[in-house]
XYZ file of C-alpha atoms in Angstrom:
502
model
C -37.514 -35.395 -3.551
C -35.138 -34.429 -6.339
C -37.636 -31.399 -7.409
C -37.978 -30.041 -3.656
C -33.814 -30.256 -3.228
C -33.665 -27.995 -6.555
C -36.401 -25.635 -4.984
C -34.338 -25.430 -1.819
C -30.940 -24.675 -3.898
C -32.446 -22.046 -5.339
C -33.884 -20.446 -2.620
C -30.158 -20.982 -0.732
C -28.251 -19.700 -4.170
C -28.324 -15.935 -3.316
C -27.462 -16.585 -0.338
C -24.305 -18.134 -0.832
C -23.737 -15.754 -3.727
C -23.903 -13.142 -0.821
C -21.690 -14.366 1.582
C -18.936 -15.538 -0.985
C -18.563 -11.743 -2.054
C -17.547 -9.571 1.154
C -18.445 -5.934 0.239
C -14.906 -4.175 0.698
C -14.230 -1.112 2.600
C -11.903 0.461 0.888
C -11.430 0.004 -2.810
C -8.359 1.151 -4.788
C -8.387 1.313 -8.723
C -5.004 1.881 -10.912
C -5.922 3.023 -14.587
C -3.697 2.838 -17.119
C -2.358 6.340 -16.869
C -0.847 4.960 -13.584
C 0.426 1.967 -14.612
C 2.257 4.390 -17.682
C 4.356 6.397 -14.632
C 4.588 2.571 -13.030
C 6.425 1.408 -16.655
C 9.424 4.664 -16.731
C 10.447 3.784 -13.118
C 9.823 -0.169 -14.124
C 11.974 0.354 -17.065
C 15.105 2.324 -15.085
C 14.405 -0.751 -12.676
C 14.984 -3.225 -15.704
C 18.296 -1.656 -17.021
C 19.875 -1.611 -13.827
C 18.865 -5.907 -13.674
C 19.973 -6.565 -17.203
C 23.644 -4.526 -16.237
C 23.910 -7.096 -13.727
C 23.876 -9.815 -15.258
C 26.334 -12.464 -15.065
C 27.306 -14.798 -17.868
C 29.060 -17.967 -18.080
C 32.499 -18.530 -19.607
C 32.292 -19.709 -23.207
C 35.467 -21.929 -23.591
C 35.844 -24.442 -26.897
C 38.251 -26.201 -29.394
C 38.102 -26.220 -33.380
C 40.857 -28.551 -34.877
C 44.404 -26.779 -33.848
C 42.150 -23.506 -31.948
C 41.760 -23.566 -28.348
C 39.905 -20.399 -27.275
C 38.127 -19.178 -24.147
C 35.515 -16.273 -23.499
C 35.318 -15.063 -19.690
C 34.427 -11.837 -17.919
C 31.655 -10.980 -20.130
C 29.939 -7.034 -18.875
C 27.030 -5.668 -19.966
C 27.794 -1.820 -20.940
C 25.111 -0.494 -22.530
C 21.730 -0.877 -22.564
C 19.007 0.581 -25.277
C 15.410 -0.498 -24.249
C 13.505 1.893 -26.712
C 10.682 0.304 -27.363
C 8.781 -1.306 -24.323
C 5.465 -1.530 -23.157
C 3.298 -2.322 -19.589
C -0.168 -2.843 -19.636
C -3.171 -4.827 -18.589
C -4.282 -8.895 -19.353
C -7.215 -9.596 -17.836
C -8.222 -11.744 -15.188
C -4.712 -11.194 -12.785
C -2.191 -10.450 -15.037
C 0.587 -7.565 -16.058
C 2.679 -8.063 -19.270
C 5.903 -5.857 -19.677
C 6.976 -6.263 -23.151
C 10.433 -5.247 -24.704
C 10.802 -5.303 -28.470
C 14.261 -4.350 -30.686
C 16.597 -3.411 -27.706
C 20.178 -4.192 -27.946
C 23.240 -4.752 -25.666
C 26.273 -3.676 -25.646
C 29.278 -6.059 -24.242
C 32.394 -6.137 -23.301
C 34.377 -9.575 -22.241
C 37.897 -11.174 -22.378
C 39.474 -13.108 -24.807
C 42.360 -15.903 -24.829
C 43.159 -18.073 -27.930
C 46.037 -20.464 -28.618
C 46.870 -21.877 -32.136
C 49.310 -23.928 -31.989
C 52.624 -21.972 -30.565
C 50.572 -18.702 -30.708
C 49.056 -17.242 -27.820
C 46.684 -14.040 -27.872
C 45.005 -12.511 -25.042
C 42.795 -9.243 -25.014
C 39.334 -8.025 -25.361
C 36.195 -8.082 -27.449
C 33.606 -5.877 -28.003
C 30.088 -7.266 -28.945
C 26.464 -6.278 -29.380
C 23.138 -7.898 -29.429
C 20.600 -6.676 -31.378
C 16.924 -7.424 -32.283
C 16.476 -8.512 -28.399
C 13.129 -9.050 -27.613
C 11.685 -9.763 -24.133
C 7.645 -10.820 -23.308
C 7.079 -11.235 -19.503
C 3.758 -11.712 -17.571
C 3.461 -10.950 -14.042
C 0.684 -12.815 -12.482
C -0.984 -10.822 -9.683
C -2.772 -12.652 -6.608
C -3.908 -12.310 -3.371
C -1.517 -14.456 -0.725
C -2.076 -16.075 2.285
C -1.592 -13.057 4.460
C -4.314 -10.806 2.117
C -0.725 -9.497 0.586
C -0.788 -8.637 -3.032
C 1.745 -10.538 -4.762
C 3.139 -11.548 -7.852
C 2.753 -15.038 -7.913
C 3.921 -16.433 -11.009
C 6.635 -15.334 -13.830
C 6.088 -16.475 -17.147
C 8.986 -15.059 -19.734
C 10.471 -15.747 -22.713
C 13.470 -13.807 -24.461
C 15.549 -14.033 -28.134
C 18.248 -12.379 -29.551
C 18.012 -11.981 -33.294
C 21.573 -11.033 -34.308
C 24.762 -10.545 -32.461
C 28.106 -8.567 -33.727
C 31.537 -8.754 -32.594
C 34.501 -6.619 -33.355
C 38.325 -8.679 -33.171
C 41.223 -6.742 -33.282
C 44.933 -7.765 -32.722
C 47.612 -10.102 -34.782
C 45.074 -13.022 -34.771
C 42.082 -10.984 -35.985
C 41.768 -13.377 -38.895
C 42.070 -16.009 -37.034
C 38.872 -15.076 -34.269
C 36.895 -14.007 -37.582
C 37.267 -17.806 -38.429
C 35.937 -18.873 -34.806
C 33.426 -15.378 -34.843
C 30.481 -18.141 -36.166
C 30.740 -20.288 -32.704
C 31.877 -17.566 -30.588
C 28.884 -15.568 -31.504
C 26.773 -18.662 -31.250
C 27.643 -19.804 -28.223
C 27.443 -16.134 -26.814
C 24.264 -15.808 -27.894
C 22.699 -18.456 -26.525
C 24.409 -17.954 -23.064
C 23.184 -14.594 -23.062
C 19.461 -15.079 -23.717
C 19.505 -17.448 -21.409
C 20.495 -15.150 -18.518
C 17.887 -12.549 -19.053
C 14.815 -14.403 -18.127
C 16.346 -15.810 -14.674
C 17.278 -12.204 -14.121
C 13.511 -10.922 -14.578
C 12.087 -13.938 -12.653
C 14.329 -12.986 -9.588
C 13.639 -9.419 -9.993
C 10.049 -10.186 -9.761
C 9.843 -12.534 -7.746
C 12.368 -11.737 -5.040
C 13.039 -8.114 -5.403
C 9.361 -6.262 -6.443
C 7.880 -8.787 -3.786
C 9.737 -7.102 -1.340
C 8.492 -3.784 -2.373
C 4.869 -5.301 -2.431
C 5.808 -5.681 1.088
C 6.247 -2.604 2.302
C 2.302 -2.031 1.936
C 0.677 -1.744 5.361
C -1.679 -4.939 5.368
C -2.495 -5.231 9.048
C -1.062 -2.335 11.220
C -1.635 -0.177 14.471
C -2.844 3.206 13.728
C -2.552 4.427 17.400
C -1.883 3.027 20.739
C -5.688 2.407 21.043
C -6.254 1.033 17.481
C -4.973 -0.705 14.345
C -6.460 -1.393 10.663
C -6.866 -4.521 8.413
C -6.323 -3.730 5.228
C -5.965 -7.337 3.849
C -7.067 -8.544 0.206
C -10.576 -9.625 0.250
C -10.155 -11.563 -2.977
C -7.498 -11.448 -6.001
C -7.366 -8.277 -7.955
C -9.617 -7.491 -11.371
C -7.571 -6.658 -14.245
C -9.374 -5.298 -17.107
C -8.103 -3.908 -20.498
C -7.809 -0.462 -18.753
C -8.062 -0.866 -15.105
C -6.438 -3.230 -12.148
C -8.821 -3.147 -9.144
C -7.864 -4.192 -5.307
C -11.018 -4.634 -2.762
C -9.662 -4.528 0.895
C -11.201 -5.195 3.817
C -10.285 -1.893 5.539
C -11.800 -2.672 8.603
C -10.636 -1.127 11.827
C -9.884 -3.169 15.320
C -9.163 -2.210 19.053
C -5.884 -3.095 19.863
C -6.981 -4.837 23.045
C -9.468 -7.185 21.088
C -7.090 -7.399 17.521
C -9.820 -10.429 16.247
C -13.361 -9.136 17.008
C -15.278 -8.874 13.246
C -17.507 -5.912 12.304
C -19.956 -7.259 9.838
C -20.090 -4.927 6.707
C -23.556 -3.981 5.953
C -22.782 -0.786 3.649
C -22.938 0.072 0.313
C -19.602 -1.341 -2.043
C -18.226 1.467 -3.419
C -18.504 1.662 -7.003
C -15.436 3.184 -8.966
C -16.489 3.850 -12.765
C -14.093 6.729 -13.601
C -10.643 6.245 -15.666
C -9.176 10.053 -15.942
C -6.814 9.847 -13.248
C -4.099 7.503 -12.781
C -5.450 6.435 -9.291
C -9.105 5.828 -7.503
C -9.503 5.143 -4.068
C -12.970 4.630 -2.425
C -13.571 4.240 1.748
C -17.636 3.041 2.622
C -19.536 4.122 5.409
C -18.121 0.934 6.672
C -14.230 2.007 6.998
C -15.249 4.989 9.166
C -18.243 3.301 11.034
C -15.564 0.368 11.859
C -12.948 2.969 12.827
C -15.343 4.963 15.212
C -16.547 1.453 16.828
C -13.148 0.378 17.278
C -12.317 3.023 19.554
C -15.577 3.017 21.392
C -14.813 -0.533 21.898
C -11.281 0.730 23.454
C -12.894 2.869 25.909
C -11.142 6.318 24.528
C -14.542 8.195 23.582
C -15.019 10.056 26.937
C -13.311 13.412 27.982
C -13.364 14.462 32.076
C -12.665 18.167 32.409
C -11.820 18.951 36.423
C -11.489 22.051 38.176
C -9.404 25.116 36.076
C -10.133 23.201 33.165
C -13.918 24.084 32.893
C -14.456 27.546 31.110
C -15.119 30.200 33.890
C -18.238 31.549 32.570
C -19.413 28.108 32.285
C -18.804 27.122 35.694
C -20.258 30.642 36.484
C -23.856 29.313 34.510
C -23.483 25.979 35.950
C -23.471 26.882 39.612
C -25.724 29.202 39.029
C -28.100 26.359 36.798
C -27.891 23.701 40.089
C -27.600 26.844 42.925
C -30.540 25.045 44.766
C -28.540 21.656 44.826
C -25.486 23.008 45.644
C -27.111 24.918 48.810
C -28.291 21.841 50.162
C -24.779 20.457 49.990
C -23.373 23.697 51.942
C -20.135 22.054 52.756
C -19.418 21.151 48.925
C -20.755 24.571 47.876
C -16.858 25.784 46.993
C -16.282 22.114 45.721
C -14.416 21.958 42.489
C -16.634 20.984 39.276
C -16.167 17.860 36.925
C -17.179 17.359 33.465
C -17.382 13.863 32.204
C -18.593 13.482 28.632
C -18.904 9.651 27.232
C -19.735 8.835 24.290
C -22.752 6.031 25.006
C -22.929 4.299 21.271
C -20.577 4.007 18.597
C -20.936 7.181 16.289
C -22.285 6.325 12.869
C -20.693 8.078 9.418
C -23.482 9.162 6.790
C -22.392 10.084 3.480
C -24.509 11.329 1.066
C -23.263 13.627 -2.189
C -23.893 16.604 -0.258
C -21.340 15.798 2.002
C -20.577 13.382 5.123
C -22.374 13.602 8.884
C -21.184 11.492 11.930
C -23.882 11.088 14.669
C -22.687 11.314 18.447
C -25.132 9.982 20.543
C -23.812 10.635 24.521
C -23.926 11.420 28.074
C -22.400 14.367 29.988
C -22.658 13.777 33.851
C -21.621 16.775 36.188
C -20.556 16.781 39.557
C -19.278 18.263 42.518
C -15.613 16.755 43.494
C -14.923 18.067 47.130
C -11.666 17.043 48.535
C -11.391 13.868 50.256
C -15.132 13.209 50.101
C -17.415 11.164 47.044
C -18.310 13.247 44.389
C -21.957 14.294 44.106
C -23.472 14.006 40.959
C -25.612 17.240 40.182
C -26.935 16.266 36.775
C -26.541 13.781 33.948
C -28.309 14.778 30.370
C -28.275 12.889 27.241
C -26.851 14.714 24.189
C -27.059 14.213 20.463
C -24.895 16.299 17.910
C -24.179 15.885 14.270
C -20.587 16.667 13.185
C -20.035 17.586 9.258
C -17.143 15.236 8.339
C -14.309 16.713 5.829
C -12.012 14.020 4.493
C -8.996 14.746 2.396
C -6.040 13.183 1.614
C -2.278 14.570 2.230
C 0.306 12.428 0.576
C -0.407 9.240 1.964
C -2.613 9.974 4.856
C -6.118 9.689 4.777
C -7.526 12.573 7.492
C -10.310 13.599 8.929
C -11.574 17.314 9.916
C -14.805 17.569 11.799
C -16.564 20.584 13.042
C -19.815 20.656 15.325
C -23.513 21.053 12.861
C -26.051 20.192 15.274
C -26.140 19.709 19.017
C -28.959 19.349 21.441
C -29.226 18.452 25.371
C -31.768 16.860 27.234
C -32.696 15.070 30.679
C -33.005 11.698 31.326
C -34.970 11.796 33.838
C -37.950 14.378 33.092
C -39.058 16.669 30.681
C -39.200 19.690 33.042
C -35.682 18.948 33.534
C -34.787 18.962 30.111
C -36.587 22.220 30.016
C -34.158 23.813 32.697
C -31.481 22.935 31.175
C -32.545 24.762 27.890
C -30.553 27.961 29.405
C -26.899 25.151 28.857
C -28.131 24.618 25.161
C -25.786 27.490 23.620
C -22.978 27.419 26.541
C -22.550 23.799 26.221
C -22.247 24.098 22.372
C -19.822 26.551 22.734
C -17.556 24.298 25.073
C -17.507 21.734 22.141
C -16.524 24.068 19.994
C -13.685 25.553 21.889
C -12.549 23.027 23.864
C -13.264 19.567 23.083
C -13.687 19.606 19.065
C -9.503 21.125 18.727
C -8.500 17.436 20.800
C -11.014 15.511 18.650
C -9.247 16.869 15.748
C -5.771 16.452 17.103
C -6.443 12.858 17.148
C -7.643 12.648 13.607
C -4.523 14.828 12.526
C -2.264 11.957 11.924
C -4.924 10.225 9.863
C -4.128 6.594 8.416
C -1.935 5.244 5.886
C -3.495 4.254 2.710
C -2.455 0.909 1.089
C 0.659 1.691 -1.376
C 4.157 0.779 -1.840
C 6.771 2.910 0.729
C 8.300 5.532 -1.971
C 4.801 6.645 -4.081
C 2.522 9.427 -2.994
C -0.453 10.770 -4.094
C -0.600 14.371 -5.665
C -3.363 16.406 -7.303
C -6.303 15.016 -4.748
C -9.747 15.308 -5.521
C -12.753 13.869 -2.812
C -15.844 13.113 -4.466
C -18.909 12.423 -2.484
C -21.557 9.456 -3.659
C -24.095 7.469 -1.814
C -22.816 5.616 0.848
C -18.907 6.152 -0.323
C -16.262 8.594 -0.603
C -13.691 8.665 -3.867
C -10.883 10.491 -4.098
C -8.930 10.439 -7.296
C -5.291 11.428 -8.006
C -2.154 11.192 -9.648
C 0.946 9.705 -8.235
C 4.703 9.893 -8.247
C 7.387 7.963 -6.960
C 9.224 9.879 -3.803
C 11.749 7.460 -3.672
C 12.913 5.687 -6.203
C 12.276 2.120 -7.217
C 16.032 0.592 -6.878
C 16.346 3.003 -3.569
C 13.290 1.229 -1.442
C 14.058 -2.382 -2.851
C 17.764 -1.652 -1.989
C 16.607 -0.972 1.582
C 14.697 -3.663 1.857
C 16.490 -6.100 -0.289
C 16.287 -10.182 1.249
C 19.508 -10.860 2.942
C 21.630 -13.587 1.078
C 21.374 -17.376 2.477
C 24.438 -18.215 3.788
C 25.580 -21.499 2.237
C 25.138 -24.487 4.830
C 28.609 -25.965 3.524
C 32.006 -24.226 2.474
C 32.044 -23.496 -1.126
C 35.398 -22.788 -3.012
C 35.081 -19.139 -5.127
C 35.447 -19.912 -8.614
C 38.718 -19.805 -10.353
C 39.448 -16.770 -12.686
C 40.044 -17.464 -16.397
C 43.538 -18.969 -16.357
C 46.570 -16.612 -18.463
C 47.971 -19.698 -19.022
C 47.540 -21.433 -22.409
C 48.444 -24.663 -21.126
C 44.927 -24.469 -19.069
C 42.664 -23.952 -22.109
């Protein structure tokens, strides 16, 4: 019993192996050159969350020496010597090493009857800073930054004392220092964690996750599973699976190929299967928007001229509909499949074009209905954000349903027909496409320098990026709106003048 239970594990192994690992449709890759323009905008980012700051009063007695140390400002910041990079499995380490600080804060002492007030100008130096983001995939498919780990020191820290009891704060410079120290350090972790956790969060946010494309449409472009982080490369495998508005949880099962991103030149990959177009084109077959009825003035002359002409035997026999108005309906009867190949990418139409007579008032009368087939070559690019889609007519071919001596009449519609698609209908199919579909980033960084490369079953397009909008100016506009505090709380008293108070 034991031996056939093992036999049957095995055989169910793959299996389960399979259906852990959802193939994704799209598949973005950020190499190491990316993450290099990521670290200068990280780094402004940094300074501007170290200047805020905010440090406790230092306040203390020695013997006869009362002082107190309050309104302490960061003024200058020198972050020289940093670093961003890589740590496998999930994880992004932003180092800092020998940066200083420059402060500024306020000073009151009392020594017995003597009483000094002013300021004092400090600086840390040696600072050193080790943070690790940990990247992961949250409940909603979101990436996130999950988990802060930091640590900071200060190795030496300066103040200059000036005034009639310079000797006198020279004396106390050994706690003051101290104490500042250690107040300080302890301020610059919190201040990471939050910006982190709070602040880049809410810039992680602004990537589309599950969105309408159209009023007919939308696209899921939740995490499949938490990103890949190599020594040079951070990988993201979404699901990028379109959906008919009307039907938002139907499933398309993915049987294409995963794409496969080996290149590191450029500072972004992205890869879309035959999946994230196949998914797109059944989503809005499934909404009913594949067919296009031309009435009337709408139909080309000389093709209303060939069609009367085609079904002049039909339309005799119906002598009261014989000045009847035509109609045009073409449907699409499957959803269209996408074929790429490194030659370049094919969609398949399969559908049905029915045409009638419409007279006023009466039941339209159907003179034909033919089956057609065409091949459309596919050319995908990418314009700042947007993926897009231009598609021009390869192949086309019309037949009858109902015999093959029909189909052979019709032979003489073959090249008019054609030409209709190509004039009329194939400028709205590519109106449609024009807006394209936003591709996973962060609102304020765009792609530049595309390049589409055709593989087997997948499309890449590499590129370079750059920040539209800067980092502090999209998490300013989307910055988390304080809590309001459920009870009353008193504002905290300024430093007293008074050196009774100390």
């Amino acid at each position: 019993k034991m031996a056939a239970s093992s036999c049957r594990l095995l055989l169910l192994l793959p299996w389960l192996v399979t259906a852990s690992h959802s193939p994704p449709g799209c598949k973005i890759r950020i190499t190491s050159k990316g993450l290099d323009l990521v670290k200068q905008e990280g780094l402004r980012f940094v300074e501007q969350e170290l200047q805020n700051i905010t440090v406790s009063d230092l306040h203390g007695k020695e013997g006869q020496f009362h002082y107190n140390i309050s309104q302490v400002k960061v003024m200058d910041l020198q972050l020289a010597f940093s670093d961003l990079y890589f740590q496998p499995q999930q994880h992004l380490v932003f180092n800092i090493n020998n940066a200083s600080i420059s402060l500024r804060f306020r000073r009151q002492l009392l020594y017995w009857f003597f009483y000094d007030i002013g300021s004092i100008n400090a600086s840390a130096d040696g600072v050193h800073i080790h943070t690790v983001l940990q990247l992961a995939k949250d409940e909603s498919g979101r990436l996130k930054i999950s988990n802060v780990t930091c640590n900071a020191s200060i190795a030496r820290m300066h103040a200059g004392f000036s005034g009639t009891l310079r000797k006198v704060y020279e004396f106390l410079s050994t706690f003051i220092i101290t104490g500042m120290r250690f107040l300080l350090s302890q301020q610059i972790c919190p201040s990471l964690e939050h910006a982190s956790l709070v602040l880049l969060n809410a810039v992680l946010d602004t990537v589309p996750v599950r969105n309408y494309v159209d009023e007919h449409i939308g696209i899921d472009y939740s995490l499949l599973r938490d990103p890949a982080v190599s020594t040079d490369t951070l990988d993201l495998d979404f699901k990028g699976m379109f959906f008919p508005r009307a039907r938002e949880n139907q499933e398309l099962e993915n049987h294409a190929v995963e794409p496969v991103i080996k290149e590191t030149e450029r500072m972004v990959y992205v890869a879309f299967s035959e999946y994230f177009f196949d998914s797109a084109m059944h989503a809005y077959f499934q909404a009913g928007v594949l067919a296009i009825e031309l009435r009337g003035e709408k139909v080309p002359k000389d093709l209303e001229v060939l069609l009367r002409a085609t079904f002049f035997g039909t339309i005799f026999m119906l002598s009261p509909a014989v000045d009847a108005p035509l109609r045009l309906v073409l449907q699409v009867s499957a959803p269209p499949r996408c074929i790429i190949k490194p030659s370049g990418t094919s969609i398949s139409v399969s559908a049905f074009l029915n045409i009638s007579l419409v007279p006023p008032g009466r039941p339209a009368v159907q003179l034909s209905s033919m089956a057609m087939e065409t091949k459309l070559s596919a050319k995908v690019f990418l314009q700042e954000k947007a993926l897009r889609v231009q598609l021009d007519l390869r192949r086309f071919r019309i037949y009858s349903r109902q015999s093959a001596l029909e189909s052979l009449a019709l032979f003489s519609l073959q090249a008019p027909l054609k030409t209709l698609l190509q004039l009329t209908i194939m400028p709205i199919i590519n109106e449609r496409t024009k807006k394209g579909v936003q591709i996973p980033l962060p609102e304020g960084m765009d792609f530049t320098k595309e390049v589409v490369t055709n593989h087997a079953g997948f499309i890449t397009v590499g590129a370079d990026l750059h920040f539209s909008k800067g980092l502090r100016e999209v998490i300013e506009k989307y910055r988390p709106a304080p809590t309001a505090p459920a009870y009353p709380s008193s504002r905290p008293a300024e430093p007293s003048v008074d050196p009774r108070q100390l």
